[in-house]
Structures are given as structure tokens and as C-alpha cells.
Amino acid sequence: MGSIPAEEAPLLTPYKMGKFQLSHRVVLPPLTRCRSYGNVPQPHAAVYYSQRATKGGLLIAEATGVSDTAQGYPQTPGIWTKEQVEAWKPIVNAVHEKGGIFICQIWHVGRVSNYGYQPNGQAPISSTDKEVSPRRRQHDGSVVTYSQPRRLRIDEIPQIINDFRLAAKNAIQAGFDGVEIHGAHGYLLEQFMKDSTNDRTDEYGGSLENRCRFALEVVRGVVDEIGADRVGIRLSPFAAEVECFDSYPEALGVFMVRSLNRYGLLYCHITEPRMTFEEGKLKIPHRLHAMRRAFDGTLITAGGYDREEGNRVIEEGYADLVAFGRLFLANPDLPRRFELNAPLNKYDRRTFYFSDPVVGYSDYPFLDPLKEEVEEEER
Ligand SMILES: Cc1cc2nc3c(=O)[nH]c(=O)nc-3n(C[C@H](O)[C@H](O)[C@H](O)COP(=O)(O)O)c2cc1C
């Protein structure tokens, strides 16, 4: 499929997602880049995101904290203060000027935090009081430690839902086209959903229905605030990040998407399980079939995709859109490169979370226009 002509490449076909007319199916998924000093988005983010924007292309902004208890990583952006909302505006404008559709991922880390990130050095909040073990980070080998979380009381839950509502309202005020609720990768919503991290005995723990209650209440709150046509969600039932996993991930995923059907959300974005080694090659497990069948709306898949695999899953109807994380990070003109089947820049893991405003961020090169001409002629 590497030689598919652009006109026939499924990834480059248009798609109508709710009220948005997408011109292609190559999505930028949320990527934390740790360059929002003091939790305030910076002007260099306008350069980075607009480099990746195309007319009718879908970009999802990095995980963005909903409140001062939501943070757990250095220099990640927030959207709970006026200053943060104002700082997002020029970034969103820069994407819109290029015709891009821009969604903000709204996030609470829950227990993936420590006292140092919390207001007044308090304990991080979670579904549980079990803490995450210290972890060696892959990109630089450093060891991160987490503090013991405090189990949320039932009477505190409405406040957290309200934080998500306000963050969504703020995102719309900043000009975003919608929000993606972060219900994936071991953070607060998943801590409630998965049985490794939910040891509650109240109405938010135990049965699948009870464990999903909090996430679905957040969805309902955000939908009430900004309307379902502006709300997406990210799920990762198969993931086991930061010791957050489930004994029956497929049942969890299917239960969630069936429950989401009643809201008519903009999309559901699901992360594939980790790639596996088969016959000497890295392979995507493709475990989303049951969720695809159960979900009525737009499905975005992510995790290990390249041009060939992306084209294949669109063609087969396995997903509607495909997100490319590390490839888009390193190739600001990824849709164009896919169109030309041009070579890709390699990503540099060491600078993923580097705080520099340029290096490893906005300095990945675009295709050389002269080479582009040659590649176009060769097609
Ligand atoms: C540097 C980096 C930062 C990420 N940050 C986020 C994030 O903020 N929110 C999120 O949901 N996923 C995040 N992810 C996961 C990606 O969105 C994506 O699912 C992952 O990179 C797998 O896709 P890929 O194989 O195409 O890179 C991050 C991944 C990377 C590499």
C-alpha cells in the first residue's frame, strides 16, 4: 500500500464529523510537551500548532489541567484561570487562520502527582488512597515519585465535575472548537473506571456500572455546559499505564461506548493496546472491533500507526480517523508527506518533554519544496 496514489489514499479522503467538514483523516492527538511555563500556554505553542494545522485538519491540543489540583507534570498548561484562557486565544487563532479544527484535551491527573504539584502541598486526589510506585521515565531515565493520594469523598465529586464543566466553558471562550475529556492513560477518570485502582465500596466502586459512573457524570456535566456536538472523549481500556489496568478491558470499553451513545458525542478517541512483536515485526493488536461495533459515532484510533496501517484501517472501516502521535510531533507537514509518500523525519525522544521553546518542538523541518516537486513528478 506504500505506493497508493494520493487521490486514492483513504487517509486523505474527506470526512464529516458532526458540524465539521474534515478534508483528511490524519489527526494530531494530544501530546504533552512541557513548555507551558507556570501552567500558562506560551506564544511558541502558536508556532508549533499552526505548523501542524491544515485546512480541514483536526488537531487536539495537549492535556490541559482543569484546576489547580489537576497537575502532575512540569510546565503543562491549564485552562482554569483568566490568564490561561487569554494565553490560549492567540494559539487557537493561529490554528484557525490556517483552517484547522482545534480541540482542547481537558485533564485531571488524579494520583499521578505529588505534593509538589498540589496547592498547599496537599495530597493528590483519586478514587483510591493507593499510591503509584516510583517510575523510571523512558525518555530520559529519570525516576519520578508520586505521593500517597487521598480518596475523594462522595460529597466532593460534584466539585470535580464542576471543574471539568468550567474548563470546557473556558475552552470555548478561548476559541477552541470543542473539548476532548481525558478518560485515558491512567489519569483521574480511568482511576475510577479500572478495577486495579478503584477499591471503593460506595456507589462509585465495585460493579462496572458504578466504576464508570464518575466518568459518565463528567461527560454529562460537560455536555450540559457546551453541547454534545463539541464534546469528544478519549478512552484506553487496554492500557496499563501508571499501574491503572482492568481485568476485563473489552467489557469496560464496550460498556463505556454504549453508555456514551445516548449523548451523541462529537467523537470517541481510543488508544490501541501496546504494540506486540510478531514474526520479528512490531504489530498493532487492533482490539477495537467490539467498541467500533457498539459505538454509534465517529471513532478515532491511535497507537503505533504509520501511513500504510492508517490507510488500511480507514479502508476497512475499522476507524473513521487515525491519530499519529510521534510521527506528527516530528513531521509538521505529516498529511502532505503522506500524500506524497515522502520520507519522514525521525522523532527525538530526548526532547519530547524538554522545556526549550524551539528545540525538539518547532524545529523539525518541513519537506524541502524543491524535493517536493521531484516527488510529485515521480508519482
Ligand atoms: C510526547 C508524548 C506526549 C503525550 N501526551 C499525551 C497527552 O497529553 N494526552 C494523551 O491523551 N495522550 C498523550 N500521549 C499519547 C499520544 O496521544 C498517542 O496516543 C501515542 O503517542 C501513541 O501514538 P503513536 O504511536 O502514533 O505515537 C503522548 C505521547 C507522547 C509520545
Coordinates of C-alpha atoms and ligand atoms in Angstrom, one line a residue:
M1 CA 0.0 0.0 0.0
G2 CA 3.1 2.2 0.2
S3 CA 2.6 3.2 -3.5
I4 CA -1.1 4.1 -3.2
P5 CA -1.7 7.3 -5.3
A6 CA -2.7 10.3 -3.2
E7 CA -6.2 10.5 -4.8
E8 CA -6.9 7.0 -3.6
A9 CA -5.3 7.1 -0.2
P10 CA -8.1 6.5 2.3
L11 CA -6.3 8.7 4.9
L12 CA -6.6 11.7 2.5
T13 CA -10.3 11.4 1.9
P14 CA -12.7 13.9 3.4
Y15 CA -14.9 13.1 6.4
K16 CA -17.8 14.9 8.0
M17 CA -17.5 14.8 11.8
G18 CA -20.6 16.5 13.3
K19 CA -20.7 20.0 12.0
F20 CA -17.0 19.9 11.0
Q21 CA -16.0 19.1 7.4
L22 CA -12.6 17.5 7.6
S23 CA -10.5 17.4 4.5
H24 CA -8.5 14.4 5.5
R25 CA -8.3 11.8 8.3
V26 CA -4.8 12.4 9.7
V27 CA -5.3 13.7 13.3
L28 CA -2.8 15.2 15.7
P29 CA -3.5 13.5 19.1
P30 CA -2.9 15.3 22.3
L31 CA 0.9 15.4 23.1
T32 CA 2.2 16.8 26.4
R33 CA 5.2 18.9 25.6
C34 CA 6.0 20.6 29.0
R35 CA 6.6 24.0 27.6
S36 CA 3.8 26.0 29.3
Y37 CA 5.8 27.8 31.9
G38 CA 3.9 28.3 35.2
N39 CA 1.0 26.3 33.6
V40 CA 0.4 29.2 31.2
P41 CA 0.4 28.4 27.4
Q42 CA 3.2 30.3 25.7
P43 CA 3.4 32.1 22.3
H44 CA 5.8 29.4 21.0
A45 CA 2.8 27.0 21.1
A46 CA 1.1 29.1 18.4
V47 CA 4.1 28.4 16.2
Y48 CA 4.1 24.7 17.0
Y49 CA 0.4 24.1 16.5
S50 CA 0.0 26.3 13.4
Q51 CA 2.9 24.4 11.8
R52 CA 0.8 21.2 12.1
A53 CA -2.5 22.9 11.0
T54 CA -4.1 22.3 7.6
K55 CA -7.3 23.5 6.1
G56 CA -9.9 21.0 7.4
G57 CA -7.4 19.1 9.5
L58 CA -8.2 18.0 13.1
L59 CA -5.7 18.9 15.9
I60 CA -6.2 18.0 19.5
A61 CA -4.2 20.2 22.0
E62 CA -2.1 18.6 24.7
A63 CA -3.6 17.6 28.0
T64 CA -4.7 20.8 29.8
G65 CA -5.4 20.9 33.5
V66 CA -8.9 21.7 34.7
S67 CA -7.9 23.0 38.1
D68 CA -5.0 23.7 40.5
T69 CA -5.3 20.1 41.7
A70 CA -5.1 18.6 38.2
Q71 CA -1.4 18.9 37.6
G72 CA 1.3 16.3 37.9
Y73 CA 4.0 17.2 35.3
P74 CA 6.3 20.2 34.9
Q75 CA 5.1 23.1 32.7
T76 CA 1.9 21.7 31.5
P77 CA -0.9 24.1 30.5
G78 CA -4.1 24.8 32.4
I79 CA -7.4 26.3 31.5
W80 CA -8.9 27.3 34.9
T81 CA -7.7 30.9 35.1
K82 CA -8.4 34.0 33.1
E83 CA -4.7 34.3 32.3
Q84 CA -4.6 30.8 30.9
V85 CA -7.7 31.4 28.8
E86 CA -6.3 34.7 27.4
A87 CA -3.0 32.9 26.6
W88 CA -4.7 30.2 24.7
K89 CA -6.6 32.7 22.4
P90 CA -3.7 33.6 20.0
I91 CA -2.7 29.9 19.8
V92 CA -6.2 28.9 18.8
N93 CA -6.4 31.9 16.4
A94 CA -3.1 30.8 14.7
V95 CA -4.6 27.3 14.1
H96 CA -7.9 28.8 12.8
E97 CA -6.1 31.1 10.5
K98 CA -4.8 28.0 8.7
G99 CA -8.3 26.5 8.6
G100 CA -7.6 23.9 11.2
I101 CA -10.2 22.5 13.7
F102 CA -8.8 22.7 17.2
I103 CA -10.0 20.7 20.2
C104 CA -8.7 21.1 23.8
Q105 CA -8.0 17.9 25.8
I106 CA -9.2 18.6 29.4
W107 CA -7.4 16.7 32.1
H108 CA -7.1 15.8 35.7
V109 CA -4.1 13.6 36.6
G110 CA -5.6 12.3 39.9
R111 CA -3.0 10.3 41.8
V112 CA -0.3 10.7 39.1
S113 CA 1.1 13.6 41.0
N114 CA 2.9 14.5 44.2
Y115 CA 2.7 17.1 46.9
G116 CA 5.0 19.4 45.0
Y117 CA 2.4 19.9 42.2
Q118 CA -0.5 20.4 44.6
P119 CA -1.9 23.6 46.2
N120 CA -0.5 24.0 49.7
G121 CA 1.4 20.7 49.3
Q122 CA -1.8 18.7 49.9
A123 CA -2.3 15.1 48.9
P124 CA -3.3 14.5 45.2
I125 CA -6.9 13.2 44.9
S126 CA -8.0 9.9 43.4
S127 CA -10.6 7.1 43.5
T128 CA -8.3 5.4 46.0
D129 CA -5.6 6.0 48.6
K130 CA -3.1 3.6 46.9
E131 CA -0.1 5.4 45.5
V132 CA 1.7 4.8 42.3
S133 CA 5.2 3.2 42.7
P134 CA 8.2 5.3 41.6
R135 CA 8.7 5.1 37.9
R136 CA 11.7 5.4 35.6
R137 CA 10.8 7.6 32.6
Q138 CA 11.6 6.2 29.2
H139 CA 12.7 9.4 27.5
D140 CA 15.5 10.4 30.0
G141 CA 15.9 7.6 32.5
S142 CA 14.9 9.9 35.5
V143 CA 12.9 8.4 38.4
V144 CA 9.6 10.1 39.2
T145 CA 8.0 9.6 42.6
Y146 CA 4.3 10.0 43.5
S147 CA 2.7 10.9 46.8
Q148 CA 0.0 9.0 48.5
P149 CA -3.3 10.2 47.2
R150 CA -6.5 11.0 49.2
R151 CA -9.6 9.1 48.3
L152 CA -12.3 11.5 47.1
R153 CA -15.4 11.6 49.3
I154 CA -18.7 11.3 47.6
D155 CA -19.7 14.9 48.6
E156 CA -16.5 16.2 46.8
I157 CA -17.3 14.6 43.5
P158 CA -19.7 17.4 42.2
Q159 CA -16.9 19.9 42.7
I160 CA -14.6 18.0 40.3
I161 CA -17.3 17.6 37.8
N162 CA -17.8 21.3 38.0
D163 CA -14.1 21.9 37.4
F164 CA -14.5 19.9 34.1
R165 CA -17.6 22.0 33.2
L166 CA -15.8 25.3 33.8
A167 CA -12.7 24.1 31.9
A168 CA -14.9 23.2 28.9
K169 CA -16.6 26.6 29.1
N170 CA -13.2 28.3 29.3
A171 CA -12.0 26.3 26.3
I172 CA -14.9 27.6 24.2
Q173 CA -14.2 31.1 25.4
A174 CA -10.6 30.7 24.3
G175 CA -12.0 29.9 20.8
F176 CA -11.5 26.1 20.8
D177 CA -14.0 24.2 18.6
G178 CA -14.6 21.7 21.4
V179 CA -13.0 19.6 24.1
E180 CA -11.8 16.1 24.5
I181 CA -12.4 14.7 28.0
H182 CA -9.3 12.8 29.0
G183 CA -10.6 9.5 30.1
A184 CA -7.5 7.5 29.3
H185 CA -3.9 6.6 30.3
G186 CA -4.2 6.1 34.0
Y187 CA -5.5 9.6 35.0
L188 CA -8.3 10.5 37.3
L189 CA -11.3 9.3 35.2
E190 CA -9.6 6.0 34.5
Q191 CA -8.6 5.6 38.1
F192 CA -12.3 5.4 38.8
M193 CA -13.1 3.2 35.8
K194 CA -10.5 0.4 36.2
D195 CA -10.5 -2.3 38.8
S196 CA -6.8 -2.1 39.7
T197 CA -7.3 1.5 41.0
N198 CA -10.9 1.5 42.1
D199 CA -11.2 -0.1 45.5
R200 CA -14.2 1.8 46.6
T201 CA -17.3 0.2 48.2
D202 CA -19.7 3.1 47.6
E203 CA -21.8 3.8 44.5
Y204 CA -18.6 4.8 42.6
G205 CA -16.9 1.4 43.1
G206 CA -17.5 -2.3 42.6
S207 CA -19.6 -3.0 39.5
L208 CA -18.7 -1.9 36.1
E209 CA -21.6 0.5 36.1
N210 CA -20.5 2.0 39.4
R211 CA -16.9 2.4 38.3
C212 CA -18.0 4.2 35.1
R213 CA -20.4 6.5 37.0
F214 CA -17.9 9.3 37.7
A215 CA -16.6 9.5 34.1
L216 CA -20.2 9.5 32.7
E217 CA -21.2 12.2 35.2
V218 CA -18.2 14.3 33.9
V219 CA -19.4 13.7 30.3
R220 CA -23.0 14.7 31.2
G221 CA -21.7 17.9 33.0
V222 CA -19.6 18.9 30.1
V223 CA -22.3 18.1 27.5
D224 CA -24.8 20.2 29.5
E225 CA -22.3 23.1 29.6
I226 CA -21.2 23.3 25.9
G227 CA -23.3 20.8 24.0
A228 CA -22.6 17.3 22.8
D229 CA -21.6 18.4 19.3
R230 CA -18.5 20.0 20.9
V231 CA -17.5 17.1 23.2
G232 CA -15.2 14.2 22.4
I233 CA -13.7 11.7 24.9
R234 CA -10.5 9.6 25.0
L235 CA -10.5 6.1 26.4
S236 CA -7.8 3.5 26.7
P237 CA -9.4 0.3 28.2
F238 CA -6.4 -1.8 27.2
A239 CA -3.7 0.4 28.6
A240 CA -1.9 -0.4 31.9
E241 CA -0.2 3.0 32.4
V242 CA 0.8 4.1 35.8
E243 CA -0.5 0.8 37.3
C244 CA -4.0 1.5 36.1
F245 CA -5.5 -1.5 34.3
D246 CA -8.6 -3.6 34.2
S247 CA -9.3 -7.3 34.3
Y248 CA -11.9 -7.1 31.5
P249 CA -10.8 -4.2 29.3
E250 CA -13.1 -5.1 26.4
A251 CA -16.2 -5.2 28.6
L252 CA -15.2 -1.9 30.1
G253 CA -14.7 -0.3 26.6
V254 CA -18.0 -1.7 25.3
F255 CA -19.9 -0.6 28.4
M256 CA -18.4 2.9 28.1
V257 CA -19.2 3.5 24.4
R258 CA -22.7 2.0 24.8
S259 CA -23.3 4.5 27.6
L260 CA -21.9 7.3 25.5
N261 CA -24.3 6.6 22.7
R262 CA -27.1 8.4 24.4
Y263 CA -25.2 11.7 24.3
G264 CA -24.4 11.8 20.6
L265 CA -20.8 13.0 21.3
L266 CA -18.6 14.5 18.6
Y267 CA -16.2 11.5 18.7
C268 CA -14.6 8.8 20.8
H269 CA -10.8 8.5 20.6
I270 CA -9.5 5.1 21.7
T271 CA -5.9 4.1 22.2
E272 CA -4.9 0.6 21.0
P273 CA -3.1 -1.7 23.3
R274 CA 0.7 -1.5 23.2
M275 CA 2.3 -2.9 20.0
T276 CA 3.4 -6.5 20.1
F277 CA 6.3 -8.3 18.5
E278 CA 5.1 -10.9 16.0
E279 CA 7.2 -12.6 13.3
G280 CA 10.1 -10.2 14.1
K281 CA 7.9 -7.1 13.4
L282 CA 6.1 -4.7 15.7
K283 CA 2.3 -5.1 15.2
I284 CA -0.7 -3.1 16.3
P285 CA -3.0 -5.5 18.2
H286 CA -6.3 -4.0 16.6
R287 CA -8.5 -4.7 19.6
L288 CA -11.1 -2.0 19.0
H289 CA -13.6 -4.1 16.9
A290 CA -16.2 -4.7 19.6
M291 CA -16.1 -1.0 20.6
R292 CA -16.4 0.1 16.9
R293 CA -19.5 -2.1 16.6
A294 CA -21.0 -0.8 19.8
F295 CA -20.4 2.9 19.2
D296 CA -22.7 5.0 17.0
G297 CA -20.4 8.0 16.4
T298 CA -17.0 8.9 15.0
L299 CA -14.2 6.7 16.1
I300 CA -10.6 7.8 16.2
T301 CA -7.9 5.2 16.7
A302 CA -4.3 5.8 17.8
G303 CA -1.2 3.9 18.9
G304 CA 1.6 2.7 16.6
Y305 CA 0.1 3.8 13.2
D306 CA 2.0 4.6 10.1
R307 CA 0.8 5.6 6.6
E308 CA 0.2 2.0 5.5
E309 CA -1.6 0.9 8.6
G310 CA -3.7 4.1 8.7
N311 CA -4.8 3.7 5.1
R312 CA -5.7 0.1 5.8
V313 CA -7.9 0.7 8.8
I314 CA -9.8 3.5 7.1
E315 CA -10.3 1.4 4.1
E316 CA -11.6 -1.5 6.2
G317 CA -13.9 0.8 8.1
Y318 CA -12.2 -0.2 11.4
A319 CA -12.0 3.6 12.3
D320 CA -13.1 6.9 10.8
L321 CA -9.9 8.9 11.7
V322 CA -6.4 7.9 12.7
A323 CA -4.2 9.9 15.1
F324 CA -0.4 9.8 14.7
G325 CA 1.4 10.9 17.8
R326 CA 5.2 10.7 17.4
L327 CA 5.1 10.9 13.6
F328 CA 3.1 14.2 13.7
L329 CA 5.3 15.5 16.5
A330 CA 8.4 15.1 14.3
N331 CA 6.7 15.9 10.9
P332 CA 4.8 19.2 11.0
D333 CA 3.6 18.6 7.4
L334 CA 2.6 14.9 8.0
P335 CA -0.6 15.0 5.9
R336 CA 1.4 16.4 2.9
R337 CA 4.2 13.8 3.4
F338 CA 1.5 11.0 3.5
E339 CA 0.1 12.5 0.3
L340 CA 3.4 12.3 -1.5
N341 CA 4.5 9.2 0.3
A342 CA 7.6 11.2 1.2
P343 CA 10.3 10.1 3.7
L344 CA 9.6 11.1 7.4
N345 CA 11.8 12.9 9.9
K346 CA 12.7 10.7 12.9
Y347 CA 11.5 11.8 16.3
D348 CA 13.9 12.5 19.1
R349 CA 12.6 11.0 22.3
R350 CA 15.0 13.0 24.4
T351 CA 13.3 16.3 23.6
F352 CA 9.7 15.2 23.9
Y353 CA 9.3 16.9 27.3
F354 CA 12.3 19.3 27.1
S355 CA 11.3 22.8 28.2
D356 CA 13.0 24.6 25.3
P357 CA 10.6 26.8 23.3
V358 CA 12.2 25.7 20.0
V359 CA 14.4 22.7 20.2
G360 CA 12.6 19.4 19.6
Y361 CA 9.4 21.4 19.3
S362 CA 9.1 23.8 16.3
D363 CA 12.4 23.0 14.7
Y364 CA 11.5 19.7 12.9
P365 CA 12.0 20.5 9.2
F366 CA 9.2 20.7 6.6
L367 CA 9.7 19.0 3.3
D368 CA 12.1 20.8 1.1
P369 CA 9.9 22.5 -1.5
L370 CA 12.4 21.5 -4.3
K371 CA 12.3 17.9 -3.2
E372 CA 8.5 18.1 -3.0
E373 CA 8.4 19.0 -6.7
V374 CA 10.6 16.0 -7.6
E375 CA 8.4 13.6 -5.5
E376 CA 5.3 15.0 -7.1
E377 CA 6.7 14.4 -10.6
E378 CA 7.7 10.9 -9.7
R379 CA 4.2 9.9 -8.6
Ligands
LIG1 C1 5.4 13.1 24.0 C2 4.1 12.5 24.2 C3 3.1 13.1 24.9 C4 1.8 12.6 25.0 N1 0.9 13.3 25.7 C5 -0.4 12.9 25.7 C6 -1.4 13.7 26.3 O1 -1.2 14.8 26.7 N2 -2.7 13.2 26.3 C7 -3.0 11.9 25.8 O2 -4.2 11.5 25.8 N3 -2.0 11.2 25.2 C8 -0.7 11.6 25.2 N4 0.2 10.9 24.5 C9 -0.2 9.7 23.8 C10 -0.4 10.0 22.3 O3 -1.5 10.9 22.2 C11 -0.6 8.8 21.4 O4 -1.7 8.0 21.8 C12 0.7 7.9 21.5 O5 1.8 8.7 21.1 C13 0.6 6.7 20.6 O6 0.5 7.1 19.2 P1 1.8 7.0 18.3 O7 2.2 5.6 18.2 O8 1.3 7.4 16.9 O9 2.9 7.9 18.8 C14 1.5 11.3 24.4 C15 2.5 10.7 23.7 C16 3.8 11.2 23.6 C17 4.8 10.5 22.8

